[in-house]
Amino acid sequence: MLKVALTALLTVLCGVAHAAQINISGSTSVARIMDILAEDYNNQHSDTYIAVQGVGSTAGITLVKNGVSAMGMSSRYLTEQEYKDNLIVKQIAYDGLTVVVNHQNPIANLTREQLFKIYQGTITNWKDVGGQDRAIAVVTREVSSGTRYAFENQLGLTRVLNDRRVSTISPNNLVVSSNSMVKTLVSDNAQAIGFISMGSIDASIKPVQFNGIAPNSENLLSGKYTLARPFIVFYHQELTDKDALQFVKFVTSDKAKNLIVNHGYTPYHNK
């Protein structure tokens, strides 16, 4: 029995080793759904292996620009400068940015102005937004995160300094590098607040309304829930790898849209 199992394992490993590997790198938020799309695609294409690397939107753009990865993922729109690198962009989904708190926190809704002041550091106690008299433990993402980039743009938490975009999020906020780390900190700390991808919501944390609108796919698609951003894939216009281009077609197909819906996200539909 052991010999049979080892033989089967070696067969699988050899198959993967001989498959053409295509790297897609970037946003950790997009990577969550891209892992599912890649797994489905890999199961149907034994001669190709799609390797998903969640390293952050900005890092993904750099890797594609430098030819390290065939494709990239971003949870923010590319900047004008980034578009100048001759990148072709395909949107695959919409995603809401969901503000989350601990289940012990009675807060059920926060306004744009309240969130702005919490993240800028001018509101530091929950009592100032209708909660308990307790200090707010603010959790944010790393600077290269597309999730943070989109959150800052939505709330106006940036300014221009020497022709460069600069974040005005308080330096006292705790910085982490993924949705899962935000959830862990918020679920373990009754005073914490953070923001995550809508598709990452689970029972460990409590999502709050934004301007009185619940974070769900219906409100996102209708435009009522405005704290949102795109999920996109991109690649150089000079990309000639047929296997990579075939995967691009797959992630924008009807089958991919169904997988996106089934895992709690909102697919993008061309208008």
Short mmCIF file of C-alpha atoms in Angstrom, two decimals:
data_model
loop_
_atom_site.label_atom_id
_atom_site.label_comp_id
_atom_site.label_asym_id
_atom_site.label_seq_id
_atom_site.Cartn_x
_atom_site.Cartn_y
_atom_site.Cartn_z
CA MET A 1 0.00 0.00 0.00
CA LEU A 2 2.82 2.42 0.91
CA LYS A 3 4.59 1.62 -2.37
CA VAL A 4 1.42 2.39 -4.33
CA ALA A 5 0.94 5.68 -2.48
CA LEU A 6 4.54 6.73 -3.12
CA THR A 7 4.24 5.85 -6.78
CA ALA A 8 1.09 7.95 -7.10
CA LEU A 9 2.74 10.88 -5.34
CA LEU A 10 5.79 10.72 -7.61
CA THR A 11 3.52 10.62 -10.64
CA VAL A 12 1.75 13.78 -9.51
CA LEU A 13 5.01 15.55 -8.70
CA CYS A 14 6.53 14.61 -12.02
CA GLY A 15 3.43 15.87 -13.81
CA VAL A 16 3.68 19.25 -12.04
CA ALA A 17 7.42 19.42 -12.71
CA HIS A 18 6.90 19.01 -16.46
CA ALA A 19 3.97 21.45 -16.64
CA ALA A 20 4.68 24.96 -17.93
CA GLN A 21 4.54 27.22 -14.86
CA ILE A 22 2.98 30.66 -15.25
CA ASN A 23 3.32 33.10 -12.38
CA ILE A 24 0.63 35.62 -11.50
CA SER A 25 1.67 37.95 -8.68
CA GLY A 26 0.15 40.85 -6.79
CA SER A 27 -2.71 41.75 -4.47
CA THR A 28 -3.27 39.43 -1.52
CA SER A 29 -7.00 40.24 -1.73
CA VAL A 30 -7.24 39.20 -5.39
CA ALA A 31 -5.05 36.17 -4.65
CA ARG A 32 -7.83 34.79 -2.46
CA ILE A 33 -10.17 34.33 -5.43
CA MET A 34 -7.34 33.80 -7.93
CA ASP A 35 -6.26 30.69 -6.01
CA ILE A 36 -9.71 29.24 -6.69
CA LEU A 37 -9.66 30.17 -10.37
CA ALA A 38 -6.14 28.81 -10.79
CA GLU A 39 -7.00 25.53 -9.08
CA ASP A 40 -9.95 24.99 -11.40
CA TYR A 41 -7.86 25.87 -14.44
CA ASN A 42 -4.94 23.65 -13.37
CA ASN A 43 -7.29 20.71 -12.93
CA GLN A 44 -8.43 21.09 -16.53
CA HIS A 45 -5.00 21.81 -18.06
CA SER A 46 -2.40 19.27 -16.97
CA ASP A 47 0.25 20.81 -19.24
CA THR A 48 0.03 24.21 -17.51
CA TYR A 49 0.47 25.20 -13.87
CA ILE A 50 -0.75 28.63 -12.73
CA ALA A 51 1.22 29.71 -9.63
CA VAL A 52 -0.47 32.47 -7.57
CA GLN A 53 1.73 34.71 -5.44
CA GLY A 54 0.12 37.20 -3.03
CA VAL A 55 2.75 39.90 -2.59
CA GLY A 56 0.75 43.15 -2.76
CA SER A 57 -0.60 45.14 -5.71
CA THR A 58 2.39 47.45 -6.11
CA ALA A 59 4.86 44.57 -5.87
CA GLY A 60 2.87 42.69 -8.51
CA ILE A 61 3.08 45.64 -10.89
CA THR A 62 6.84 45.78 -10.38
CA LEU A 63 7.25 42.04 -11.01
CA VAL A 64 5.31 42.21 -14.28
CA LYS A 65 7.16 45.35 -15.36
CA ASN A 66 10.51 43.60 -14.74
CA GLY A 67 9.43 40.42 -16.53
CA VAL A 68 9.55 38.25 -13.40
CA SER A 69 5.83 37.37 -13.56
CA ALA A 70 3.77 36.89 -16.70
CA MET A 71 0.68 38.45 -15.11
CA GLY A 72 -0.20 40.62 -12.15
CA MET A 73 -3.16 41.21 -9.84
CA SER A 74 -4.27 44.49 -8.31
CA SER A 75 -7.04 45.55 -5.97
CA ARG A 76 -6.74 49.16 -7.10
CA TYR A 77 -6.78 50.95 -10.42
CA LEU A 78 -3.36 51.49 -11.94
CA THR A 79 -1.89 54.98 -11.86
CA GLU A 80 -1.29 56.99 -15.02
CA GLN A 81 2.44 56.32 -14.70
CA GLU A 82 1.86 52.57 -14.36
CA TYR A 83 -0.30 52.54 -17.48
CA LYS A 84 2.63 54.03 -19.39
CA ASP A 85 4.41 50.69 -19.03
CA ASN A 86 2.17 49.33 -21.82
CA LEU A 87 0.07 47.13 -19.56
CA ILE A 88 -3.22 45.59 -20.68
CA VAL A 89 -5.77 45.56 -17.85
CA LYS A 90 -8.76 43.25 -17.41
CA GLN A 91 -11.24 43.73 -14.56
CA ILE A 92 -12.62 40.46 -13.20
CA ALA A 93 -14.63 41.55 -10.15
CA TYR A 94 -15.82 44.31 -7.86
CA ASP A 95 -14.95 44.15 -4.20
CA GLY A 96 -16.24 46.09 -1.24
CA LEU A 97 -13.93 47.37 1.45
CA THR A 98 -15.57 46.31 4.67
CA VAL A 99 -14.92 48.02 7.99
CA VAL A 100 -14.83 45.43 10.77
CA VAL A 101 -14.85 45.50 14.56
CA ASN A 102 -14.87 42.98 17.38
CA HIS A 103 -18.17 41.23 18.16
CA GLN A 104 -18.17 42.83 21.63
CA ASN A 105 -18.26 46.29 20.08
CA PRO A 106 -21.85 47.69 19.95
CA ILE A 107 -21.07 49.98 16.99
CA ALA A 108 -23.17 49.01 13.93
CA ASN A 109 -22.55 51.94 11.55
CA LEU A 110 -19.83 54.48 10.81
CA THR A 111 -19.96 57.48 8.49
CA ARG A 112 -17.31 58.55 6.02
CA GLU A 113 -16.39 61.50 8.26
CA GLN A 114 -16.08 59.29 11.35
CA LEU A 115 -13.81 56.81 9.56
CA PHE A 116 -11.71 59.65 8.18
CA LYS A 117 -11.14 61.04 11.68
CA ILE A 118 -10.51 57.60 13.22
CA TYR A 119 -7.82 56.74 10.68
CA GLN A 120 -6.31 60.22 10.72
CA GLY A 121 -6.08 60.00 14.49
CA THR A 122 -8.39 62.86 15.53
CA ILE A 123 -11.01 60.47 16.96
CA THR A 124 -9.32 58.10 19.39
CA ASN A 125 -12.14 56.94 21.69
CA TRP A 126 -15.18 54.82 20.81
CA LYS A 127 -17.44 57.09 22.89
CA ASP A 128 -16.97 59.84 20.26
CA VAL A 129 -18.81 57.70 17.68
CA GLY A 130 -21.52 56.36 19.99
CA GLY A 131 -19.62 53.48 21.55
CA GLN A 132 -18.11 52.71 24.93
CA ASP A 133 -15.55 54.87 26.70
CA ARG A 134 -12.57 52.90 25.41
CA ALA A 135 -9.56 53.78 23.28
CA ILE A 136 -9.73 52.78 19.60
CA ALA A 137 -7.05 50.34 18.41
CA VAL A 138 -6.74 51.17 14.71
CA VAL A 139 -5.43 48.51 12.34
CA THR A 140 -4.37 49.34 8.79
CA ARG A 141 -2.51 47.70 5.90
CA GLU A 142 1.03 48.21 4.61
CA VAL A 143 1.74 51.12 2.26
CA SER A 144 2.13 48.88 -0.82
CA SER A 145 -1.30 47.29 -0.27
CA GLY A 146 -3.91 47.93 -2.96
CA THR A 147 -6.57 47.58 -0.27
CA ARG A 148 -5.05 50.44 1.71
CA TYR A 149 -4.56 52.51 -1.47
CA ALA A 150 -8.24 52.15 -2.34
CA PHE A 151 -9.35 52.84 1.25
CA GLU A 152 -7.26 56.03 1.41
CA ASN A 153 -8.59 57.25 -1.94
CA GLN A 154 -12.20 56.58 -0.98
CA LEU A 155 -11.91 58.49 2.29
CA GLY A 156 -9.56 61.24 1.14
CA LEU A 157 -6.75 60.11 3.42
CA THR A 158 -4.02 61.43 1.12
CA ARG A 159 -2.35 64.68 0.17
CA VAL A 160 0.14 65.77 -2.46
CA LEU A 161 3.64 66.62 -1.27
CA ASN A 162 6.36 67.54 -3.77
CA ASP A 163 4.20 66.14 -6.59
CA ARG A 164 3.87 62.81 -4.80
CA ARG A 165 0.83 61.14 -3.24
CA VAL A 166 1.33 60.86 0.52
CA SER A 167 -0.85 59.00 3.02
CA THR A 168 -2.35 60.97 5.92
CA ILE A 169 -3.24 57.85 7.92
CA SER A 170 -1.90 58.25 11.46
CA PRO A 171 1.56 56.71 11.98
CA ASN A 172 0.26 55.43 15.33
CA ASN A 173 -1.99 52.88 13.61
CA LEU A 174 -0.91 49.24 13.71
CA VAL A 175 0.24 48.11 10.25
CA VAL A 176 -0.24 44.51 9.06
CA SER A 177 0.31 42.78 5.74
CA SER A 178 -2.88 40.82 4.94
CA ASN A 179 -6.65 40.55 5.36
CA SER A 180 -6.18 37.53 7.61
CA MET A 181 -3.90 39.45 9.97
CA VAL A 182 -6.44 42.29 10.21
CA LYS A 183 -9.15 39.76 11.10
CA THR A 184 -6.97 38.07 13.71
CA LEU A 185 -6.15 41.33 15.48
CA VAL A 186 -9.74 42.59 15.40
CA SER A 187 -11.18 39.28 16.62
CA ASP A 188 -8.70 39.22 19.52
CA ASN A 189 -9.11 42.86 20.61
CA ALA A 190 -12.49 44.27 21.68
CA GLN A 191 -11.26 47.82 20.98
CA ALA A 192 -9.92 47.22 17.47
CA ILE A 193 -11.12 48.39 14.07
CA GLY A 194 -9.83 47.44 10.63
CA PHE A 195 -10.82 47.16 6.97
CA ILE A 196 -10.77 44.06 4.80
CA SER A 197 -12.00 42.71 1.48
CA MET A 198 -15.76 42.05 1.52
CA GLY A 199 -15.04 38.53 0.30
CA SER A 200 -12.94 37.89 3.41
CA ILE A 201 -15.78 38.44 5.89
CA ASP A 202 -16.34 35.49 8.22
CA ALA A 203 -17.75 34.78 11.68
CA SER A 204 -14.59 35.87 13.48
CA ILE A 205 -15.31 39.59 13.01
CA LYS A 206 -18.28 41.94 12.84
CA PRO A 207 -18.81 44.02 9.67
CA VAL A 208 -20.33 47.48 10.18
CA GLN A 209 -22.44 49.56 7.84
CA PHE A 210 -20.85 52.42 5.91
CA ASN A 211 -23.04 55.54 5.79
CA GLY A 212 -26.00 53.35 6.77
CA ILE A 213 -25.50 50.81 3.96
CA ALA A 214 -24.68 47.16 4.67
CA PRO A 215 -21.63 45.65 2.96
CA ASN A 216 -23.03 42.96 0.68
CA SER A 217 -22.93 42.02 -3.01
CA GLU A 218 -26.42 43.35 -3.74
CA ASN A 219 -25.62 46.83 -2.41
CA LEU A 220 -22.21 46.77 -4.06
CA LEU A 221 -23.61 45.92 -7.49
CA SER A 222 -26.42 48.49 -7.23
CA GLY A 223 -23.95 51.22 -6.33
CA LYS A 224 -25.51 51.91 -2.92
CA TYR A 225 -22.41 50.67 -1.12
CA THR A 226 -19.69 53.06 -2.27
CA LEU A 227 -16.66 51.89 -0.29
CA ALA A 228 -15.50 49.69 -3.15
CA ARG A 229 -12.65 48.94 -5.53
CA PRO A 230 -11.84 46.74 -8.55
CA PHE A 231 -10.15 43.36 -8.81
CA ILE A 232 -8.00 43.42 -11.94
CA VAL A 233 -5.42 41.32 -13.75
CA PHE A 234 -2.84 42.83 -16.08
CA TYR A 235 0.03 41.89 -18.36
CA HIS A 236 2.42 43.45 -20.90
CA GLN A 237 0.93 44.11 -24.31
CA GLU A 238 3.98 42.26 -25.70
CA LEU A 239 3.06 39.05 -23.86
CA THR A 240 3.13 36.19 -26.37
CA ASP A 241 2.93 33.15 -24.09
CA LYS A 242 -0.14 31.31 -25.43
CA ASP A 243 -0.74 29.48 -22.14
CA ALA A 244 -0.73 32.73 -20.17
CA LEU A 245 -3.08 34.41 -22.64
CA GLN A 246 -5.38 31.38 -22.47
CA PHE A 247 -5.59 31.77 -18.69
CA VAL A 248 -6.48 35.46 -19.15
CA LYS A 249 -9.41 34.36 -21.31
CA PHE A 250 -10.47 31.89 -18.61
CA VAL A 251 -10.55 34.45 -15.76
CA THR A 252 -12.93 36.63 -17.79
CA SER A 253 -15.15 33.71 -18.88
CA ASP A 254 -18.66 32.85 -17.70
CA LYS A 255 -17.30 29.85 -15.79
CA ALA A 256 -14.92 32.10 -13.87
CA LYS A 257 -17.77 34.53 -13.12
CA ASN A 258 -19.76 31.66 -11.59
CA LEU A 259 -16.81 30.66 -9.42
CA ILE A 260 -16.41 34.27 -8.31
CA VAL A 261 -20.09 34.47 -7.31
CA ASN A 262 -19.99 31.11 -5.51
CA HIS A 263 -17.15 32.34 -3.30
CA GLY A 264 -18.79 35.55 -2.15
CA TYR A 265 -17.47 38.09 -4.65
CA THR A 266 -19.19 40.20 -7.31
CA PRO A 267 -18.05 39.48 -10.90
CA TYR A 268 -17.42 42.27 -13.36
CA HIS A 269 -19.72 42.36 -16.39
CA ASN A 270 -18.81 44.36 -19.49
CA LYS A 271 -21.38 47.03 -20.19
#
